[in-house]
Amino acid sequence: MYRIYSTLIEIMAAAVFIIPLWCIYNKIWFHSWKRTIIYMVFGFYLTALLALVGFPSVTSLKIDFAVNIIPFVDMASDFINACLNILLFVPFGFFLPILWDKFRKIKNVALMGLLTTLFIEIIQIFTFRTTDINDVITNTIGTIVGYFIAQWITNKFTKRILLNSKMCDFYMICGTVGLVMFFFQPYISSWLWGMVL
């Protein structure tokens, strides 16, 4: 329960920056409030994802080389954690093909899931979390599961998808969330924690 509460605080702290930025992006690039709101939901998901995986911030950088590069070791004994890692990335695999047509091919979604989770595991060297190949495997599986759910819900991407989205929107959203979480969000988050504790 504490983890959910903590993630909500992190999302609220990031929202202080994300909501105004998305309003500016709407005026300059998106030109559609429907698209902007859907992108904002995706941005908040990314914020929650980064908060849950222990994304480093400018206030908490510490190098810790705790690395597991042997696949499937301890995965069976930590089955619940493996399932949670899969669930964590299901929305990622769900959002990508619904929002961007480049990701309507499974190989592109799987590759983006793999690259994203590799990035997350590498940056965990700068936190007190373990960089683990099992997380790469389970997160990529979660992304693929999300893709199949999206394919099923949209009847093979023929309905309920966002049309004419540009890949530069995807990179801008991911870059903005990453920068906000690294540079700005920690200060608002500590202020919010100070208010609730």
PDB file of C-alpha atoms in Angstrom:
ATOM      1  CA  MET A   1       0.000   0.000   0.000  1.00  0.00           C
ATOM      2  CA  TYR A   2       2.879   2.345   0.812  1.00  0.00           C
ATOM      3  CA  ARG A   3       4.319   1.854  -2.690  1.00  0.00           C
ATOM      4  CA  ILE A   4       1.026   2.882  -4.321  1.00  0.00           C
ATOM      5  CA  TYR A   5       0.771   5.912  -2.030  1.00  0.00           C
ATOM      6  CA  SER A   6       4.379   6.846  -2.784  1.00  0.00           C
ATOM      7  CA  THR A   7       3.800   6.519  -6.542  1.00  0.00           C
ATOM      8  CA  LEU A   8       0.747   8.778  -6.334  1.00  0.00           C
ATOM      9  CA  ILE A   9       2.856  11.434  -4.586  1.00  0.00           C
ATOM     10  CA  GLU A  10       5.492  11.137  -7.338  1.00  0.00           C
ATOM     11  CA  ILE A  11       2.826  11.478 -10.067  1.00  0.00           C
ATOM     12  CA  MET A  12       1.347  14.550  -8.363  1.00  0.00           C
ATOM     13  CA  ALA A  13       4.821  16.096  -8.114  1.00  0.00           C
ATOM     14  CA  ALA A  14       5.512  15.440 -11.799  1.00  0.00           C
ATOM     15  CA  ALA A  15       2.041  16.719 -12.770  1.00  0.00           C
ATOM     16  CA  VAL A  16       3.060  20.198 -11.573  1.00  0.00           C
ATOM     17  CA  PHE A  17       5.389  20.270 -14.595  1.00  0.00           C
ATOM     18  CA  ILE A  18       3.717  17.860 -17.035  1.00  0.00           C
ATOM     19  CA  ILE A  19       0.284  19.541 -17.189  1.00  0.00           C
ATOM     20  CA  PRO A  20       1.599  23.026 -18.100  1.00  0.00           C
ATOM     21  CA  LEU A  21       4.153  21.563 -20.523  1.00  0.00           C
ATOM     22  CA  TRP A  22       1.503  19.500 -22.301  1.00  0.00           C
ATOM     23  CA  CYS A  23      -0.681  22.614 -22.599  1.00  0.00           C
ATOM     24  CA  ILE A  24       2.239  24.388 -24.288  1.00  0.00           C
ATOM     25  CA  TYR A  25       2.863  21.329 -26.492  1.00  0.00           C
ATOM     26  CA  ASN A  26      -0.813  21.357 -27.481  1.00  0.00           C
ATOM     27  CA  LYS A  27      -0.527  24.950 -28.700  1.00  0.00           C
ATOM     28  CA  ILE A  28       2.735  24.389 -30.576  1.00  0.00           C
ATOM     29  CA  TRP A  29       2.759  20.738 -31.767  1.00  0.00           C
ATOM     30  CA  PHE A  30      -0.249  18.554 -30.926  1.00  0.00           C
ATOM     31  CA  HIS A  31      -3.059  20.951 -31.995  1.00  0.00           C
ATOM     32  CA  SER A  32      -5.719  18.675 -30.525  1.00  0.00           C
ATOM     33  CA  TRP A  33      -6.953  18.545 -26.933  1.00  0.00           C
ATOM     34  CA  LYS A  34      -8.030  14.912 -27.402  1.00  0.00           C
ATOM     35  CA  ARG A  35      -4.508  13.960 -28.513  1.00  0.00           C
ATOM     36  CA  THR A  36      -2.964  16.072 -25.742  1.00  0.00           C
ATOM     37  CA  ILE A  37      -5.059  14.416 -23.018  1.00  0.00           C
ATOM     38  CA  ILE A  38      -4.286  10.916 -24.331  1.00  0.00           C
ATOM     39  CA  TYR A  39      -0.592  11.794 -24.471  1.00  0.00           C
ATOM     40  CA  MET A  40      -0.879  13.169 -20.932  1.00  0.00           C
ATOM     41  CA  VAL A  41      -2.286   9.839 -19.708  1.00  0.00           C
ATOM     42  CA  PHE A  42       0.671   8.089 -21.375  1.00  0.00           C
ATOM     43  CA  GLY A  43       3.025  10.621 -19.740  1.00  0.00           C
ATOM     44  CA  PHE A  44       1.531   9.947 -16.302  1.00  0.00           C
ATOM     45  CA  TYR A  45       1.921   6.198 -16.887  1.00  0.00           C
ATOM     46  CA  LEU A  46       5.613   6.774 -17.725  1.00  0.00           C
ATOM     47  CA  THR A  47       5.943   8.883 -14.564  1.00  0.00           C
ATOM     48  CA  ALA A  48       4.473   6.063 -12.457  1.00  0.00           C
ATOM     49  CA  LEU A  49       6.699   3.536 -14.218  1.00  0.00           C
ATOM     50  CA  LEU A  50       9.850   5.537 -13.523  1.00  0.00           C
ATOM     51  CA  ALA A  51       8.800   6.148  -9.909  1.00  0.00           C
ATOM     52  CA  LEU A  52       8.209   2.417  -9.350  1.00  0.00           C
ATOM     53  CA  VAL A  53      11.494   1.275 -10.910  1.00  0.00           C
ATOM     54  CA  GLY A  54      13.547   3.756  -8.894  1.00  0.00           C
ATOM     55  CA  PHE A  55      14.535   6.236 -11.604  1.00  0.00           C
ATOM     56  CA  PRO A  56      17.477   8.291 -10.312  1.00  0.00           C
ATOM     57  CA  SER A  57      17.200  12.016  -9.735  1.00  0.00           C
ATOM     58  CA  VAL A  58      19.664  14.862  -9.502  1.00  0.00           C
ATOM     59  CA  THR A  59      19.281  14.721  -5.707  1.00  0.00           C
ATOM     60  CA  SER A  60      19.908  11.001  -5.277  1.00  0.00           C
ATOM     61  CA  LEU A  61      22.697   9.898  -7.619  1.00  0.00           C
ATOM     62  CA  LYS A  62      24.822   7.155  -6.101  1.00  0.00           C
ATOM     63  CA  ILE A  63      26.655   4.456  -8.026  1.00  0.00           C
ATOM     64  CA  ASP A  64      25.941   0.898  -6.890  1.00  0.00           C
ATOM     65  CA  PHE A  65      27.113  -1.988  -9.069  1.00  0.00           C
ATOM     66  CA  ALA A  66      24.678  -4.676  -7.984  1.00  0.00           C
ATOM     67  CA  VAL A  67      24.232  -6.629 -11.229  1.00  0.00           C
ATOM     68  CA  ASN A  68      22.737 -10.017 -12.134  1.00  0.00           C
ATOM     69  CA  ILE A  69      23.524 -11.057 -15.706  1.00  0.00           C
ATOM     70  CA  ILE A  70      22.548 -14.724 -15.361  1.00  0.00           C
ATOM     71  CA  PRO A  71      18.995 -15.197 -16.669  1.00  0.00           C
ATOM     72  CA  PHE A  72      16.293 -17.058 -14.734  1.00  0.00           C
ATOM     73  CA  VAL A  73      18.346 -17.276 -11.519  1.00  0.00           C
ATOM     74  CA  ASP A  74      15.992 -16.773  -8.561  1.00  0.00           C
ATOM     75  CA  MET A  75      13.080 -16.041 -10.917  1.00  0.00           C
ATOM     76  CA  ALA A  76      11.084 -19.046  -9.693  1.00  0.00           C
ATOM     77  CA  SER A  77      11.711 -18.222  -6.024  1.00  0.00           C
ATOM     78  CA  ASP A  78      10.655 -14.611  -6.630  1.00  0.00           C
ATOM     79  CA  PHE A  79       7.668 -15.474  -8.821  1.00  0.00           C
ATOM     80  CA  ILE A  80       5.465 -12.651  -7.483  1.00  0.00           C
ATOM     81  CA  ASN A  81       8.087 -10.027  -8.361  1.00  0.00           C
ATOM     82  CA  ALA A  82       8.413 -11.516 -11.870  1.00  0.00           C
ATOM     83  CA  CYS A  83       4.633 -11.280 -12.338  1.00  0.00           C
ATOM     84  CA  LEU A  84       4.610  -7.677 -11.072  1.00  0.00           C
ATOM     85  CA  ASN A  85       7.385  -6.791 -13.544  1.00  0.00           C
ATOM     86  CA  ILE A  86       5.296  -8.249 -16.363  1.00  0.00           C
ATOM     87  CA  LEU A  87       2.214  -6.298 -15.212  1.00  0.00           C
ATOM     88  CA  LEU A  88       4.219  -3.086 -14.938  1.00  0.00           C
ATOM     89  CA  PHE A  89       5.011  -3.094 -18.661  1.00  0.00           C
ATOM     90  CA  VAL A  90       1.654  -4.323 -20.003  1.00  0.00           C
ATOM     91  CA  PRO A  91       0.375  -0.703 -20.295  1.00  0.00           C
ATOM     92  CA  PHE A  92       3.544   0.233 -22.196  1.00  0.00           C
ATOM     93  CA  GLY A  93       2.856  -2.450 -24.806  1.00  0.00           C
ATOM     94  CA  PHE A  94      -0.810  -1.422 -24.822  1.00  0.00           C
ATOM     95  CA  PHE A  95      -0.252   2.316 -25.353  1.00  0.00           C
ATOM     96  CA  LEU A  96       2.416   2.103 -28.062  1.00  0.00           C
ATOM     97  CA  PRO A  97       0.390   0.498 -30.889  1.00  0.00           C
ATOM     98  CA  ILE A  98      -2.773   2.423 -30.024  1.00  0.00           C
ATOM     99  CA  LEU A  99      -0.977   5.764 -30.169  1.00  0.00           C
ATOM    100  CA  TRP A 100       1.663   5.284 -32.904  1.00  0.00           C
ATOM    101  CA  ASP A 101       1.297   3.274 -36.103  1.00  0.00           C
ATOM    102  CA  LYS A 102       5.022   2.389 -36.160  1.00  0.00           C
ATOM    103  CA  PHE A 103       4.331   0.156 -33.157  1.00  0.00           C
ATOM    104  CA  ARG A 104       1.543  -1.829 -34.813  1.00  0.00           C
ATOM    105  CA  LYS A 105       4.134  -4.484 -35.688  1.00  0.00           C
ATOM    106  CA  ILE A 106       5.054  -6.779 -32.839  1.00  0.00           C
ATOM    107  CA  LYS A 107       8.787  -6.681 -33.555  1.00  0.00           C
ATOM    108  CA  ASN A 108       8.834  -2.873 -33.132  1.00  0.00           C
ATOM    109  CA  VAL A 109       6.915  -3.056 -29.848  1.00  0.00           C
ATOM    110  CA  ALA A 110       9.112  -5.877 -28.534  1.00  0.00           C
ATOM    111  CA  LEU A 111      12.253  -3.967 -29.526  1.00  0.00           C
ATOM    112  CA  MET A 112      11.028  -0.761 -27.836  1.00  0.00           C
ATOM    113  CA  GLY A 113      10.092  -2.747 -24.712  1.00  0.00           C
ATOM    114  CA  LEU A 114      13.560  -4.319 -24.693  1.00  0.00           C
ATOM    115  CA  LEU A 115      15.368  -1.001 -25.246  1.00  0.00           C
ATOM    116  CA  THR A 116      13.295   0.784 -22.609  1.00  0.00           C
ATOM    117  CA  THR A 117      13.848  -1.861 -19.977  1.00  0.00           C
ATOM    118  CA  LEU A 118      17.578  -2.043 -20.821  1.00  0.00           C
ATOM    119  CA  PHE A 119      17.771   1.736 -20.336  1.00  0.00           C
ATOM    120  CA  ILE A 120      15.977   1.448 -16.988  1.00  0.00           C
ATOM    121  CA  GLU A 121      18.215  -1.393 -15.804  1.00  0.00           C
ATOM    122  CA  ILE A 122      21.379   0.476 -16.812  1.00  0.00           C
ATOM    123  CA  ILE A 123      20.332   3.660 -14.993  1.00  0.00           C
ATOM    124  CA  GLN A 124      19.612   1.584 -11.888  1.00  0.00           C
ATOM    125  CA  ILE A 125      23.399   1.424 -11.499  1.00  0.00           C
ATOM    126  CA  PHE A 126      22.972   4.999 -10.197  1.00  0.00           C
ATOM    127  CA  THR A 127      20.493   3.928  -7.512  1.00  0.00           C
ATOM    128  CA  PHE A 128      20.490   1.302  -4.787  1.00  0.00           C
ATOM    129  CA  ARG A 129      18.505  -1.134  -6.916  1.00  0.00           C
ATOM    130  CA  THR A 130      19.876  -4.255  -8.577  1.00  0.00           C
ATOM    131  CA  THR A 131      20.383  -4.275 -12.330  1.00  0.00           C
ATOM    132  CA  ASP A 132      18.869  -7.630 -13.279  1.00  0.00           C
ATOM    133  CA  ILE A 133      18.591  -9.481 -16.603  1.00  0.00           C
ATOM    134  CA  ASN A 134      15.424 -11.139 -15.278  1.00  0.00           C
ATOM    135  CA  ASP A 135      13.760  -7.715 -15.158  1.00  0.00           C
ATOM    136  CA  VAL A 136      14.705  -7.180 -18.813  1.00  0.00           C
ATOM    137  CA  ILE A 137      13.078 -10.509 -19.717  1.00  0.00           C
ATOM    138  CA  THR A 138       9.885 -10.013 -17.683  1.00  0.00           C
ATOM    139  CA  ASN A 139       9.415  -6.370 -18.706  1.00  0.00           C
ATOM    140  CA  THR A 140       9.786  -7.284 -22.387  1.00  0.00           C
ATOM    141  CA  ILE A 141       7.244 -10.086 -21.939  1.00  0.00           C
ATOM    142  CA  GLY A 142       4.876  -7.578 -20.311  1.00  0.00           C
ATOM    143  CA  THR A 143       5.269  -5.224 -23.288  1.00  0.00           C
ATOM    144  CA  ILE A 144       4.415  -8.053 -25.703  1.00  0.00           C
ATOM    145  CA  VAL A 145       1.367  -9.045 -23.614  1.00  0.00           C
ATOM    146  CA  GLY A 146       0.189  -5.418 -23.717  1.00  0.00           C
ATOM    147  CA  TYR A 147       0.575  -5.411 -27.505  1.00  0.00           C
ATOM    148  CA  PHE A 148      -1.675  -8.480 -27.877  1.00  0.00           C
ATOM    149  CA  ILE A 149      -4.284  -6.956 -25.541  1.00  0.00           C
ATOM    150  CA  ALA A 150      -4.281  -3.766 -27.647  1.00  0.00           C
ATOM    151  CA  GLN A 151      -4.537  -5.808 -30.845  1.00  0.00           C
ATOM    152  CA  TRP A 152      -7.516  -7.731 -29.448  1.00  0.00           C
ATOM    153  CA  ILE A 153      -9.346  -4.661 -28.093  1.00  0.00           C
ATOM    154  CA  THR A 154      -8.885  -2.663 -31.315  1.00  0.00           C
ATOM    155  CA  ASN A 155      -9.721  -5.598 -33.616  1.00  0.00           C
ATOM    156  CA  LYS A 156      -6.196  -5.673 -35.086  1.00  0.00           C
ATOM    157  CA  PHE A 157      -5.777  -1.897 -34.850  1.00  0.00           C
ATOM    158  CA  THR A 158      -8.786  -1.036 -37.009  1.00  0.00           C
ATOM    159  CA  LYS A 159     -10.733   0.897 -34.357  1.00  0.00           C
ATOM    160  CA  ARG A 160     -10.155   2.915 -31.175  1.00  0.00           C
ATOM    161  CA  ILE A 161      -6.657   3.971 -32.208  1.00  0.00           C
ATOM    162  CA  LEU A 162      -5.131   7.424 -32.445  1.00  0.00           C
ATOM    163  CA  LEU A 163      -4.477   8.370 -36.062  1.00  0.00           C
ATOM    164  CA  ASN A 164      -1.707  10.522 -37.556  1.00  0.00           C
ATOM    165  CA  SER A 165       0.537  10.492 -34.495  1.00  0.00           C
ATOM    166  CA  LYS A 166       4.149  11.367 -35.191  1.00  0.00           C
ATOM    167  CA  MET A 167       7.111   9.490 -33.759  1.00  0.00           C
ATOM    168  CA  CYS A 168       8.632  12.801 -32.697  1.00  0.00           C
ATOM    169  CA  ASP A 169       5.664  13.087 -30.269  1.00  0.00           C
ATOM    170  CA  PHE A 170       6.716   9.783 -28.682  1.00  0.00           C
ATOM    171  CA  TYR A 171      10.324  10.892 -28.245  1.00  0.00           C
ATOM    172  CA  MET A 172       9.247  14.308 -26.939  1.00  0.00           C
ATOM    173  CA  ILE A 173       6.926  12.718 -24.350  1.00  0.00           C
ATOM    174  CA  CYS A 174       9.560  10.236 -23.151  1.00  0.00           C
ATOM    175  CA  GLY A 175      12.295  12.888 -23.073  1.00  0.00           C
ATOM    176  CA  THR A 176      10.127  15.385 -21.225  1.00  0.00           C
ATOM    177  CA  VAL A 177       9.047  12.852 -18.585  1.00  0.00           C
ATOM    178  CA  GLY A 178      12.654  11.706 -18.110  1.00  0.00           C
ATOM    179  CA  LEU A 179      13.941  15.275 -17.682  1.00  0.00           C
ATOM    180  CA  VAL A 180      11.114  16.229 -15.335  1.00  0.00           C
ATOM    181  CA  MET A 181      11.676  13.117 -13.205  1.00  0.00           C
ATOM    182  CA  PHE A 182      15.440  13.647 -13.086  1.00  0.00           C
ATOM    183  CA  PHE A 183      15.721  17.416 -12.566  1.00  0.00           C
ATOM    184  CA  PHE A 184      12.496  18.909 -11.197  1.00  0.00           C
ATOM    185  CA  GLN A 185      10.111  16.365  -9.718  1.00  0.00           C
ATOM    186  CA  PRO A 186      12.312  15.452  -6.688  1.00  0.00           C
ATOM    187  CA  TYR A 187      12.016  18.973  -5.262  1.00  0.00           C
ATOM    188  CA  ILE A 188       8.209  19.075  -5.495  1.00  0.00           C
ATOM    189  CA  SER A 189       8.031  15.487  -4.237  1.00  0.00           C
ATOM    190  CA  SER A 190      10.037  16.290  -1.084  1.00  0.00           C
ATOM    191  CA  TRP A 191       7.803  19.330  -0.480  1.00  0.00           C
ATOM    192  CA  LEU A 192       4.658  17.150  -0.832  1.00  0.00           C
ATOM    193  CA  TRP A 193       6.126  14.511   1.503  1.00  0.00           C
ATOM    194  CA  GLY A 194       6.836  17.275   4.010  1.00  0.00           C
ATOM    195  CA  MET A 195       3.166  18.298   3.895  1.00  0.00           C
ATOM    196  CA  VAL A 196       1.726  14.802   4.401  1.00  0.00           C
ATOM    197  CA  LEU A 197       4.149  13.556   7.064  1.00  0.00           C
TER     198      LEU A 197
END
